Amino acid sequence: GTASGYNNRAIILTSAGRYEEAGEDYDKAIGMQQALAHGDDLVLARMIFNSGSNAIDLGNGNLAAERFEQSLGLLDSMDKSADVLDALSTVKYDYGVLLYRSGLYNDAADMLSDAYEDINALVGMNDSLQNRSNSIQIASMLAACLTDAGNYEDADRYYEEAIKDAEILAQDEENISYQQMLAELYNNRGLSHNIRGNYITADEYYSDASDVYGKIYAKTGSDPDRAAYAVSLLNTGENAFKAHEYDKSERLFARGLGEYSQVSESLGEYHRAQYLAWRSYYELIHLRDYNAALASASSALELQPDNMLVKLNYAYACLYSGNSDRAVSLFREIASSGLGEADTIKRDLEAQEDAGMISDEINAVINEMQLF
């Protein structure tokens, strides 16, 4: 019908990065579907979910959350058929990612745990490769969330299970989605060790992630794959900085930012903000240009004020550019969201101090982070 036509066109527009036009078409599709006398609520729930996902690309997290809630309201009232379980796990996964990016780790963990339960119920009905792949992806995101919440033991358990299963699927080297899933797991596993100060082990996982992401981008040439490769280089560079490998760190930052700068504009506000936040940290720790770091971080904050990486790097820029009160306030806010964030701040500041960066508040903040 006409509603499906608008929905399908919106999906194409989203893929092309034309998010505002896509949002208009999604609204038309939803309105038409709601007006049907005997409409299919599952179809409507999927349309509303698509609209929410597009809102994330627009940088409108509030609208995305509203649409996800609407979609879940419809789905929760249905019998748990295979199609409904598939839709439930998809909506809850994207909603969990949105909550995670906003630093709401407990809420995100609850949402992702529910998604993991739904997808595994679906695997019990239909043990397809796609369903198993989705289960691994949800486990990976749940483990990342648990890491930032400071629940390292549970995070390790999910990572070990997910990586073992993903490495089996990734033996099919022609399947790009399996390679992407494995690379993301390696990257997130590296992050979990980075947060705990296990920099040698973190480097092994980060390097594996960069290798896989680089091969993926070489095959696809796509902007999203180039961005993922860029972020993996930046993560490896950030870890090298903490390990006192400064030359290696600077090289990786320069490469990562070079790759990211080529695609961040085309990928929407989230990626533009991420690029600016990473650039700010490079300007801070390697160039020691604190005014430039603050300018980049401020621009990122305007785009994504609730994004945790953006807020954190803005706080570091404030700390070294004369606004320590604002920095300390942000550190407290970020640390209160989870033990993993408090540990991240503590280790970041220790690494900055080791590299010769000076602020009167560093030791006081480090000591305060140990109280969370």
Coordinates of C-alpha atoms in Angstrom, one line a residue:
G1 CA 0.0 0.0 0.0
T2 CA 0.9 3.7 0.0
A3 CA 2.1 3.5 3.6
S4 CA 4.5 0.8 2.8
G5 CA 5.7 2.8 -0.2
Y6 CA 6.5 5.8 2.0
N7 CA 8.2 3.6 4.5
N8 CA 10.4 1.9 1.9
R9 CA 11.3 5.2 0.4
A10 CA 12.3 6.5 3.8
I11 CA 14.5 3.5 4.3
I12 CA 16.3 4.3 1.1
L13 CA 16.6 8.0 2.1
T14 CA 18.1 7.0 5.5
S15 CA 20.7 4.8 3.8
A16 CA 21.6 7.8 1.6
G17 CA 22.0 10.1 4.6
R18 CA 19.0 12.2 3.8
Y19 CA 17.6 11.9 7.3
E20 CA 15.2 14.9 7.4
E21 CA 13.5 13.8 4.2
A22 CA 13.3 10.2 5.5
G23 CA 11.7 11.5 8.7
E24 CA 9.0 13.2 6.8
D25 CA 8.3 10.0 4.8
Y26 CA 8.2 7.9 8.0
D27 CA 5.7 10.3 9.5
K28 CA 3.5 9.9 6.4
A29 CA 3.8 6.1 6.5
I30 CA 2.9 5.9 10.2
G31 CA -0.1 8.3 9.8
M32 CA -1.5 6.3 6.8
Q33 CA -0.9 2.9 8.6
Q34 CA -2.7 4.2 11.7
A35 CA -5.6 5.4 9.6
L36 CA -6.3 1.9 8.2
A37 CA -9.4 0.3 9.6
H38 CA -7.8 -3.1 9.8
G39 CA -4.1 -2.3 9.9
D40 CA -1.4 -4.7 10.9
D41 CA 0.1 -3.5 14.3
L42 CA 3.3 -5.4 13.7
V43 CA 3.9 -3.5 10.4
L44 CA 3.0 -0.2 12.3
A45 CA 5.5 -1.1 15.1
R46 CA 8.3 -1.7 12.6
M47 CA 7.5 1.7 10.9
I48 CA 7.6 3.5 14.2
F49 CA 10.9 1.8 15.1
N50 CA 12.4 2.8 11.7
S51 CA 11.4 6.4 12.4
G52 CA 13.1 6.2 15.8
S53 CA 16.3 4.8 14.3
N54 CA 16.3 7.7 11.8
A55 CA 15.8 10.2 14.6
I56 CA 19.1 8.9 16.1
D57 CA 20.9 9.8 12.9
L58 CA 19.2 13.2 13.1
G59 CA 20.7 13.7 16.5
N60 CA 17.2 13.7 18.2
G61 CA 17.6 11.3 21.0
N62 CA 14.3 12.3 22.7
L63 CA 12.3 11.6 19.6
A64 CA 14.1 8.3 19.1
A65 CA 13.3 7.2 22.7
E66 CA 9.6 8.3 22.2
R67 CA 9.3 6.2 19.0
F68 CA 11.0 3.2 20.6
E69 CA 8.6 3.3 23.5
Q70 CA 5.6 3.5 21.1
S71 CA 6.9 0.6 19.1
L72 CA 7.4 -1.5 22.3
G73 CA 4.0 -0.6 23.5
L74 CA 2.5 -2.2 20.4
L75 CA 4.7 -5.2 20.4
D76 CA 4.3 -6.0 24.1
S77 CA 0.6 -6.5 23.6
M78 CA 1.1 -9.2 20.9
D79 CA 1.5 -12.9 21.2
K80 CA 5.2 -13.8 21.2
S81 CA 5.5 -15.3 17.7
A82 CA 8.8 -15.6 15.9
D83 CA 8.1 -12.3 14.0
V84 CA 7.2 -10.4 17.2
L85 CA 10.2 -11.7 19.1
D86 CA 12.4 -10.6 16.2
A87 CA 10.9 -7.1 16.2
L88 CA 11.1 -6.9 20.1
S89 CA 14.8 -7.8 20.2
T90 CA 15.6 -5.4 17.4
V91 CA 13.8 -2.4 19.0
K92 CA 15.2 -3.2 22.5
Y93 CA 18.7 -3.5 21.1
D94 CA 18.6 -0.1 19.4
Y95 CA 16.9 1.5 22.4
G96 CA 19.6 -0.1 24.6
V97 CA 22.3 1.4 22.4
L98 CA 20.7 4.8 22.7
L99 CA 20.5 4.6 26.5
Y100 CA 24.1 3.4 26.6
R101 CA 25.4 6.3 24.5
S102 CA 23.6 8.6 27.0
G103 CA 25.4 7.0 29.9
L104 CA 22.2 5.5 31.4
Y105 CA 24.0 2.2 31.9
N106 CA 21.6 0.5 34.3
D107 CA 18.6 1.3 32.1
A108 CA 20.6 0.2 29.0
A109 CA 21.6 -3.1 30.7
D110 CA 18.0 -3.9 31.6
M111 CA 16.9 -3.1 28.0
L112 CA 19.7 -5.2 26.5
S113 CA 19.1 -8.1 28.9
D114 CA 15.5 -8.2 27.7
A115 CA 16.6 -8.1 24.1
Y116 CA 19.0 -11.0 24.8
E117 CA 16.2 -13.0 26.3
D118 CA 13.9 -12.3 23.4
I119 CA 16.5 -13.2 20.7
N120 CA 17.5 -16.4 22.5
A121 CA 13.8 -17.4 22.7
L122 CA 13.7 -16.8 18.9
V123 CA 16.8 -18.9 18.5
G124 CA 15.0 -21.7 20.3
M125 CA 12.2 -21.5 17.7
N126 CA 14.5 -21.0 14.7
D127 CA 18.3 -21.6 15.1
S128 CA 19.2 -19.7 11.9
L129 CA 22.6 -18.1 11.3
Q130 CA 20.9 -14.7 11.3
N131 CA 19.3 -15.2 14.7
R132 CA 22.5 -16.5 16.2
S133 CA 24.3 -13.5 14.7
N134 CA 21.8 -11.2 16.3
S135 CA 22.2 -12.9 19.7
I136 CA 26.0 -12.4 19.5
Q137 CA 25.6 -8.7 18.6
I138 CA 23.2 -8.1 21.6
A139 CA 25.6 -10.0 23.9
S140 CA 28.5 -7.8 22.7
M141 CA 26.6 -4.6 23.4
L142 CA 25.4 -5.8 26.8
A143 CA 28.9 -6.7 27.8
A144 CA 30.1 -3.2 26.8
C145 CA 27.3 -1.7 28.9
L146 CA 28.2 -3.9 31.9
T147 CA 31.9 -2.9 31.5
D148 CA 31.0 0.8 31.8
A149 CA 28.8 0.1 34.7
G150 CA 31.8 -1.5 36.4
N151 CA 30.3 -5.0 36.4
Y152 CA 33.4 -6.6 34.9
E153 CA 32.8 -10.2 35.9
D154 CA 29.4 -10.4 34.1
A155 CA 30.9 -8.5 31.1
D156 CA 33.7 -11.0 30.8
R157 CA 31.3 -13.8 30.7
Y158 CA 29.2 -12.3 27.9
Y159 CA 32.4 -11.4 26.0
E160 CA 33.8 -14.9 26.2
E161 CA 30.6 -16.5 25.0
A162 CA 30.1 -14.0 22.2
I163 CA 33.7 -14.0 20.9
K164 CA 33.8 -17.8 20.8
D165 CA 30.5 -17.9 18.8
A166 CA 31.5 -15.0 16.6
E167 CA 34.9 -16.5 15.6
I168 CA 33.1 -19.6 14.4
L169 CA 30.8 -17.6 12.2
A170 CA 33.6 -15.3 11.0
Q171 CA 35.3 -18.3 9.4
D172 CA 33.1 -17.4 6.5
E173 CA 35.4 -14.6 5.4
E174 CA 33.1 -13.5 2.6
N175 CA 30.3 -12.6 5.0
I176 CA 31.0 -9.0 5.8
S177 CA 28.4 -8.8 8.6
Y178 CA 30.2 -11.6 10.5
Q179 CA 33.5 -9.9 10.1
Q180 CA 32.0 -6.6 11.4
M181 CA 30.5 -8.4 14.4
L182 CA 33.8 -10.0 15.3
A183 CA 35.7 -6.7 14.9
E184 CA 33.2 -4.9 17.2
L185 CA 33.6 -7.6 19.8
Y186 CA 37.4 -7.4 19.7
N187 CA 37.2 -3.6 20.0
N188 CA 34.8 -3.7 22.9
R189 CA 36.8 -6.4 24.6
G190 CA 39.9 -4.2 24.2
L191 CA 37.9 -1.3 25.8
S192 CA 37.0 -3.5 28.8
H193 CA 40.7 -4.2 29.5
N194 CA 41.7 -0.6 28.8
I195 CA 39.3 0.6 31.5
R196 CA 40.9 -1.8 34.0
G197 CA 44.4 -0.7 33.1
N198 CA 45.3 -4.0 31.3
Y199 CA 46.9 -2.1 28.4
I200 CA 49.0 -4.9 26.9
T201 CA 45.9 -7.2 26.6
A202 CA 43.8 -4.2 25.5
D203 CA 46.3 -3.5 22.7
E204 CA 46.1 -7.1 21.5
Y205 CA 42.3 -6.9 21.1
Y206 CA 42.3 -3.3 19.7
S207 CA 45.0 -4.3 17.1
D208 CA 42.9 -7.4 16.1
A209 CA 39.9 -5.1 15.7
S210 CA 41.8 -2.7 13.5
D211 CA 43.1 -5.5 11.3
V212 CA 39.6 -6.8 10.7
Y213 CA 38.0 -3.4 10.3
G214 CA 40.8 -2.5 7.8
K215 CA 40.1 -5.6 5.7
I216 CA 36.3 -4.9 5.8
Y217 CA 36.8 -1.3 4.6
A218 CA 39.2 -2.5 1.9
K219 CA 36.4 -4.8 0.6
T220 CA 33.4 -2.5 0.9
G221 CA 34.8 1.1 0.6
S222 CA 31.7 2.2 2.5
D223 CA 31.6 5.3 4.7
P224 CA 30.3 3.5 7.8
D225 CA 33.1 0.9 7.5
R226 CA 35.7 3.6 7.1
A227 CA 34.3 5.3 10.3
A228 CA 34.5 2.0 12.2
Y229 CA 38.1 1.5 11.0
A230 CA 39.0 5.1 12.0
V231 CA 37.5 4.6 15.5
S232 CA 39.4 1.4 16.0
L233 CA 42.7 3.2 15.2
L234 CA 41.8 6.0 17.6
N235 CA 41.0 3.5 20.4
T236 CA 44.3 1.7 19.8
G237 CA 46.1 5.1 19.9
E238 CA 44.3 6.1 23.1
N239 CA 45.4 2.9 24.7
A240 CA 49.0 3.4 23.5
F241 CA 49.0 6.8 25.2
K242 CA 48.1 5.2 28.5
A243 CA 50.9 2.7 28.0
H244 CA 53.4 5.5 27.5
E245 CA 53.9 4.7 23.9
Y246 CA 53.6 8.3 22.8
D247 CA 55.0 8.2 19.3
K248 CA 52.8 5.2 18.4
S249 CA 49.8 6.9 19.9
E250 CA 50.3 10.1 17.9
R251 CA 50.7 8.2 14.7
L252 CA 47.5 6.2 15.3
F253 CA 45.6 9.3 16.3
A254 CA 46.7 11.1 13.1
R255 CA 45.7 8.1 10.9
G256 CA 42.4 7.6 12.7
L257 CA 41.4 11.3 12.5
G258 CA 42.5 11.4 8.8
E259 CA 40.2 8.5 8.0
Y260 CA 37.3 9.8 10.1
S261 CA 37.5 13.4 8.7
Q262 CA 36.7 12.0 5.2
V263 CA 33.3 10.5 6.3
S264 CA 32.1 12.1 9.5
E265 CA 30.1 14.9 7.7
S266 CA 28.2 12.3 5.5
L267 CA 27.3 10.1 8.4
G268 CA 25.1 12.4 10.5
E269 CA 25.4 14.3 13.8
Y270 CA 26.5 11.4 15.9
H271 CA 29.6 10.8 13.9
R272 CA 30.3 14.5 13.4
A273 CA 30.2 14.8 17.2
Q274 CA 32.4 11.7 17.7
Y275 CA 35.0 13.0 15.3
L276 CA 35.2 16.4 17.0
A277 CA 35.4 14.7 20.4
W278 CA 38.3 12.6 19.2
R279 CA 40.0 15.5 17.6
S280 CA 39.7 17.5 20.8
Y281 CA 41.5 14.7 22.7
Y282 CA 44.3 14.6 20.1
E283 CA 44.7 18.4 20.4
L284 CA 44.7 18.0 24.2
I285 CA 47.2 15.2 24.7
H286 CA 49.5 15.4 21.7
L287 CA 49.3 19.0 20.4
R288 CA 48.8 20.5 23.9
D289 CA 46.7 23.2 22.2
Y290 CA 44.1 23.5 25.0
N291 CA 42.2 26.3 23.3
A292 CA 41.8 24.3 20.1
A293 CA 40.8 21.3 22.2
L294 CA 38.1 23.3 24.0
A295 CA 36.8 24.7 20.7
S296 CA 36.5 21.2 19.1
A297 CA 34.9 19.7 22.3
S298 CA 32.4 22.6 22.5
S299 CA 31.3 22.0 18.9
A300 CA 30.9 18.3 19.6
L301 CA 28.8 19.2 22.7
E302 CA 26.5 21.4 20.7
L303 CA 25.8 18.5 18.4
Q304 CA 25.4 15.7 21.0
P305 CA 25.1 17.2 24.5
D306 CA 24.1 13.8 26.1
N307 CA 26.8 11.7 24.5
M308 CA 29.2 10.3 27.1
L309 CA 32.4 10.5 25.1
V310 CA 31.6 14.0 24.1
K311 CA 31.0 15.1 27.7
L312 CA 34.1 13.4 28.9
N313 CA 36.4 15.0 26.4
Y314 CA 34.8 18.4 26.9
A315 CA 35.5 18.0 30.6
Y316 CA 39.2 17.3 30.0
A317 CA 39.4 20.3 27.7
C318 CA 37.8 22.5 30.4
L319 CA 40.2 21.1 33.0
Y320 CA 43.3 22.3 31.1
S321 CA 41.8 25.6 29.7
G322 CA 41.0 27.3 33.0
N323 CA 37.5 26.1 33.8
S324 CA 38.2 23.5 36.4
D325 CA 34.9 24.0 38.2
R326 CA 33.0 23.0 35.1
A327 CA 35.3 20.0 34.6
V328 CA 35.0 18.7 38.1
S329 CA 31.2 19.0 38.0
L330 CA 31.1 17.0 34.7
F331 CA 33.5 14.3 36.1
R332 CA 31.2 13.8 39.1
E333 CA 28.2 13.6 36.8
I334 CA 29.9 11.1 34.5
A335 CA 31.3 9.0 37.3
S336 CA 27.9 8.7 39.0
S337 CA 26.6 6.8 35.9
G338 CA 28.9 3.8 36.5
L339 CA 32.0 2.5 38.1
G340 CA 33.5 1.9 34.7
E341 CA 33.3 5.6 33.9
A342 CA 34.9 6.5 37.2
D343 CA 37.7 4.1 36.5
T344 CA 38.1 5.6 33.0
I345 CA 38.4 9.1 34.3
K346 CA 40.9 8.0 37.0
R347 CA 43.1 6.2 34.5
D348 CA 42.9 8.9 31.9
L349 CA 44.0 11.6 34.3
E350 CA 46.8 9.3 35.6
A351 CA 48.0 8.9 32.0
Q352 CA 47.8 12.6 31.4
E353 CA 49.8 13.3 34.5
D354 CA 52.4 10.7 33.5
A355 CA 52.7 12.5 30.1
G356 CA 53.6 15.8 31.9
M357 CA 50.2 17.5 31.6
I358 CA 49.7 19.7 34.6
S359 CA 46.5 20.8 36.4
D360 CA 46.1 21.6 40.1
E361 CA 43.0 19.5 40.3
I362 CA 44.2 16.2 38.9
N363 CA 45.2 14.5 42.1
A364 CA 42.0 15.6 43.9
V365 CA 39.8 14.3 41.1
I366 CA 41.8 11.0 40.9
N367 CA 41.2 10.5 44.6
E368 CA 37.5 11.3 44.3
M369 CA 37.1 8.8 41.5
Q370 CA 38.2 6.1 43.8
L371 CA 35.2 6.7 46.0
F372 CA 32.6 5.7 43.4

